[in-house]
PDB file of C-alpha atoms in Angstrom:
ATOM      1  CA  GLN A 108       4.141 -86.342-251.568  1.00 30.00           C
ATOM      2  CA  VAL A 109       7.839 -85.843-250.959  1.00 33.00           C
ATOM      3  CA  ASP A 110       9.298 -82.365-251.325  1.00 34.00           C
ATOM      4  CA  ASP A 111      12.955 -82.602-252.354  1.00 37.00           C
ATOM      5  CA  HIS A 112      13.548 -79.056-251.164  1.00 35.00           C
ATOM      6  CA  ASP A 113      12.377 -79.692-247.603  1.00 43.00           C
ATOM      7  CA  ASP A 114      15.395 -79.785-245.290  1.00 42.00           C
ATOM      8  CA  GLN A 115      13.252 -81.048-242.420  1.00 47.00           C
ATOM      9  CA  ARG A 116      12.181 -84.413-243.803  1.00 51.00           C
ATOM     10  CA  LYS A 117       9.563 -86.111-241.661  1.00 55.00           C
ATOM     11  CA  GLY A 118       9.012 -89.826-241.276  1.00 52.00           C
ATOM     12  CA  ARG A 119       5.608 -91.479-241.419  1.00 57.00           C
ATOM     13  CA  GLY A 120       4.408 -95.006-240.876  1.00 56.00           C
ATOM     14  CA  ALA A 121       1.339 -97.098-240.091  1.00 56.00           C
ATOM     15  CA  ILE A 122       1.138-100.368-238.161  1.00 56.00           C
ATOM     16  CA  VAL A 123      -1.750-102.778-238.673  1.00 55.00           C
ATOM     17  CA  THR A 124      -2.653-105.438-236.136  1.00 54.00           C
ATOM     18  CA  GLU A 125      -5.649-107.687-235.855  1.00 53.00           C
ATOM     19  CA  LYS A 126      -7.611-105.109-233.846  1.00 49.00           C
ATOM     20  CA  SER A 127      -6.010-101.726-234.373  1.00 53.00           C
ATOM     21  CA  ALA A 128      -3.902 -99.441-236.518  1.00 52.00           C
ATOM     22  CA  ASP A 129      -1.324 -97.017-235.138  1.00 59.00           C
ATOM     23  CA  VAL A 130       0.191 -94.131-237.049  1.00 61.00           C
ATOM     24  CA  VAL A 131       3.644 -92.663-236.511  1.00 57.00           C
ATOM     25  CA  LYS A 132       4.112 -89.228-238.062  1.00 63.00           C
ATOM     26  CA  ASP A 133       5.859 -85.881-237.961  1.00 68.00           C
ATOM     27  CA  GLN A 134       9.139 -87.023-236.422  1.00 74.00           C
ATOM     28  CA  SER A 135      12.629 -87.042-237.861  1.00 81.00           C
ATOM     29  CA  GLU A 136      13.064 -89.968-240.233  1.00 83.00           C
ATOM     30  CA  GLU A 137      15.379 -91.812-237.851  1.00 85.00           C
ATOM     31  CA  ASP A 138      13.053 -91.314-234.867  1.00 83.00           C
ATOM     32  CA  ALA A 139      10.007 -92.292-236.920  1.00 82.00           C
ATOM     33  CA  LEU A 140      11.755 -95.472-238.110  1.00 86.00           C
ATOM     34  CA  LYS A 141      12.697 -96.402-234.536  1.00 85.00           C
ATOM     35  CA  ALA A 142       9.132 -95.711-233.341  1.00 82.00           C
ATOM     36  CA  PHE A 143       7.727 -97.710-236.258  1.00 84.00           C
ATOM     37  CA  LEU A 144       9.948-100.725-235.532  1.00 87.00           C
ATOM     38  CA  GLY A 145       9.205-100.455-231.814  1.00 85.00           C
ATOM     39  CA  ALA A 146       5.461-100.488-232.484  1.00 83.00           C
ATOM     40  CA  LEU A 147       5.749-103.177-235.148  1.00 84.00           C
ATOM     41  CA  CYS A 148       7.839-105.743-233.354  1.00 86.00           C
ATOM     42  CA  ASP A 149       9.172-104.273-230.105  1.00 84.00           C
ATOM     43  CA  SER A 150      12.628-104.303-231.718  1.00 70.00           C
ATOM     44  CA  GLY A 151      12.390-108.036-232.372  1.00 74.00           C
ATOM     45  CA  ALA A 152      10.937-109.122-229.012  1.00 82.00           C
ATOM     46  CA  SER A 153       7.219-109.292-229.895  1.00 85.00           C
ATOM     47  CA  LYS A 154       5.595-112.620-230.669  1.00 87.00           C
ATOM     48  CA  VAL A 155       2.543-110.946-232.269  1.00 85.00           C
ATOM     49  CA  PRO A 156       2.498-110.813-236.102  1.00 87.00           C
ATOM     50  CA  ARG A 157       1.938-107.389-237.662  1.00 86.00           C
ATOM     51  CA  TYR A 158       2.581-105.549-240.872  1.00 87.00           C
ATOM     52  CA  GLY A 159       2.861-101.933-241.824  1.00 86.00           C
ATOM     53  CA  ALA A 160       4.385 -99.375-244.139  1.00 87.00           C
ATOM     54  CA  VAL A 161       6.909 -96.672-243.414  1.00 86.00           C
ATOM     55  CA  SER A 162       8.408 -93.851-245.439  1.00 84.00           C
ATOM     56  CA  TYR A 163      12.175 -93.637-245.005  1.00 88.00           C
ATOM     57  CA  LYS A 164      14.752 -91.825-247.148  1.00 88.00           C
ATOM     58  CA  PHE A 165      12.162 -91.056-249.850  1.00 88.00           C
ATOM     59  CA  LYS A 166      11.225 -94.730-250.189  1.00 90.00           C
ATOM     60  CA  ILE A 167       8.192 -96.655-248.960  1.00 90.00           C
ATOM     61  CA  PHE A 168       8.892 -99.930-247.155  1.00 92.00           C
ATOM     62  CA  PHE A 169       6.253-102.591-246.575  1.00 93.00           C
ATOM     63  CA  VAL A 170       7.373-104.450-243.474  1.00 92.00           C
ATOM     64  CA  SER A 171       5.845-107.578-242.026  1.00 91.00           C
ATOM     65  CA  TRP A 172       6.688-109.065-238.651  1.00 90.00           C
ATOM     66  CA  ASN A 173       5.902-112.759-238.301  1.00 90.00           C
ATOM     67  CA  PRO A 174       8.316-114.131-235.684  1.00 90.00           C
ATOM     68  CA  ASP A 175       9.698-117.639-235.937  1.00 89.00           C
ATOM     69  CA  ASP A 176       8.626-118.367-232.356  1.00 88.00           C
ATOM     70  CA  GLY A 177       5.050-117.020-232.725  1.00 86.00           C
ATOM     71  CA  LYS A 178       1.875-119.105-232.530  1.00 88.00           C
ATOM     72  CA  ILE A 179       1.484-121.312-235.595  1.00 89.00           C
ATOM     73  CA  GLY A 180      -2.195-120.515-236.246  1.00 88.00           C
ATOM     74  CA  THR A 181      -1.674-116.760-236.068  1.00 86.00           C
ATOM     75  CA  LYS A 182       1.434-116.972-238.244  1.00 87.00           C
ATOM     76  CA  MET A 183      -0.526-118.845-240.905  1.00 87.00           C
ATOM     77  CA  VAL A 184      -3.323-116.252-240.955  1.00 87.00           C
ATOM     78  CA  TYR A 185      -0.883-113.350-241.317  1.00 86.00           C
ATOM     79  CA  SER A 186       1.147-115.156-243.977  1.00 85.00           C
ATOM     80  CA  THR A 187      -2.007-115.782-245.988  1.00 86.00           C
ATOM     81  CA  CYS A 188      -3.240-112.169-245.757  1.00 86.00           C
ATOM     82  CA  ARG A 189       0.132-110.466-246.181  1.00 88.00           C
ATOM     83  CA  GLU A 190       0.442-110.533-249.978  1.00 88.00           C
ATOM     84  CA  GLY A 191      -3.153-109.442-250.478  1.00 87.00           C
ATOM     85  CA  VAL A 192      -2.631-106.382-248.291  1.00 87.00           C
ATOM     86  CA  LYS A 193       0.713-105.557-249.871  1.00 89.00           C
ATOM     87  CA  ASN A 194      -0.693-105.853-253.385  1.00 88.00           C
ATOM     88  CA  LYS A 195      -3.468-103.352-252.575  1.00 87.00           C
ATOM     89  CA  LEU A 196      -0.883-100.697-251.697  1.00 86.00           C
ATOM     90  CA  THR A 197       0.710 -98.589-254.400  1.00 88.00           C
ATOM     91  CA  GLY A 198       4.161 -97.041-254.371  1.00 91.00           C
ATOM     92  CA  ILE A 199       5.933 -99.731-252.331  1.00 92.00           C
ATOM     93  CA  HIS A 200       9.661 -99.666-253.097  1.00 94.00           C
ATOM     94  CA  PHE A 201      10.927-102.401-250.775  1.00 94.00           C
ATOM     95  CA  ASP A 202       9.433-105.419-249.027  1.00 94.00           C
ATOM     96  CA  ILE A 203      10.944-106.580-245.733  1.00 94.00           C
ATOM     97  CA  GLN A 204       9.816-109.816-244.090  1.00 92.00           C
ATOM     98  CA  GLY A 205      10.899-109.827-240.467  1.00 91.00           C
ATOM     99  CA  THR A 206      11.162-113.070-238.521  1.00 91.00           C
ATOM    100  CA  ASP A 207      13.790-112.116-235.922  1.00 90.00           C
ATOM    101  CA  ALA A 208      15.495-108.975-234.594  1.00 87.00           C
ATOM    102  CA  GLY A 209      18.223-109.079-237.254  1.00 89.00           C
ATOM    103  CA  THR A 210      15.749-108.913-240.119  1.00 90.00           C
ATOM    104  CA  VAL A 211      14.178-105.650-238.900  1.00 89.00           C
ATOM    105  CA  ASP A 212      17.318-103.808-237.865  1.00 90.00           C
ATOM    106  CA  PRO A 213      17.462-100.142-238.978  1.00 90.00           C
ATOM    107  CA  ALA A 214      20.646-100.982-240.908  1.00 91.00           C
ATOM    108  CA  ILE A 215      18.514-103.055-243.307  1.00 91.00           C
ATOM    109  CA  PHE A 216      16.617 -99.887-244.243  1.00 91.00           C
ATOM    110  CA  GLU A 217      19.868 -97.981-244.757  1.00 88.00           C
ATOM    111  CA  LYS A 218      21.104-100.589-247.255  1.00 87.00           C
ATOM    112  CA  ASN A 219      18.035-100.104-249.438  1.00 79.00           C
TER     113      ASN A 219
END
């Protein structure tokens, strides 16, 4: 729940991979977003598909990372599962599909 009167907004996010889930919490929103993107896609350098959700500026973003230069078989599995996972989540405001560093830049979150 978001408290509009809280001057110290905190960011939260969760990253899901094939074998684990990491949670980013209780940081400033900007720091939490940077940590989330770092864990999700290593700022665009990772070749491992992942997806996750992050709270930023009172909005929930579902973000998937499926790089263009990743392994075809793994990309297909994540693409197939992505919509099913996203549809099970409630309260998603924006959907970001990252395929390269430019598509997961923090500026993209600012625009929304």
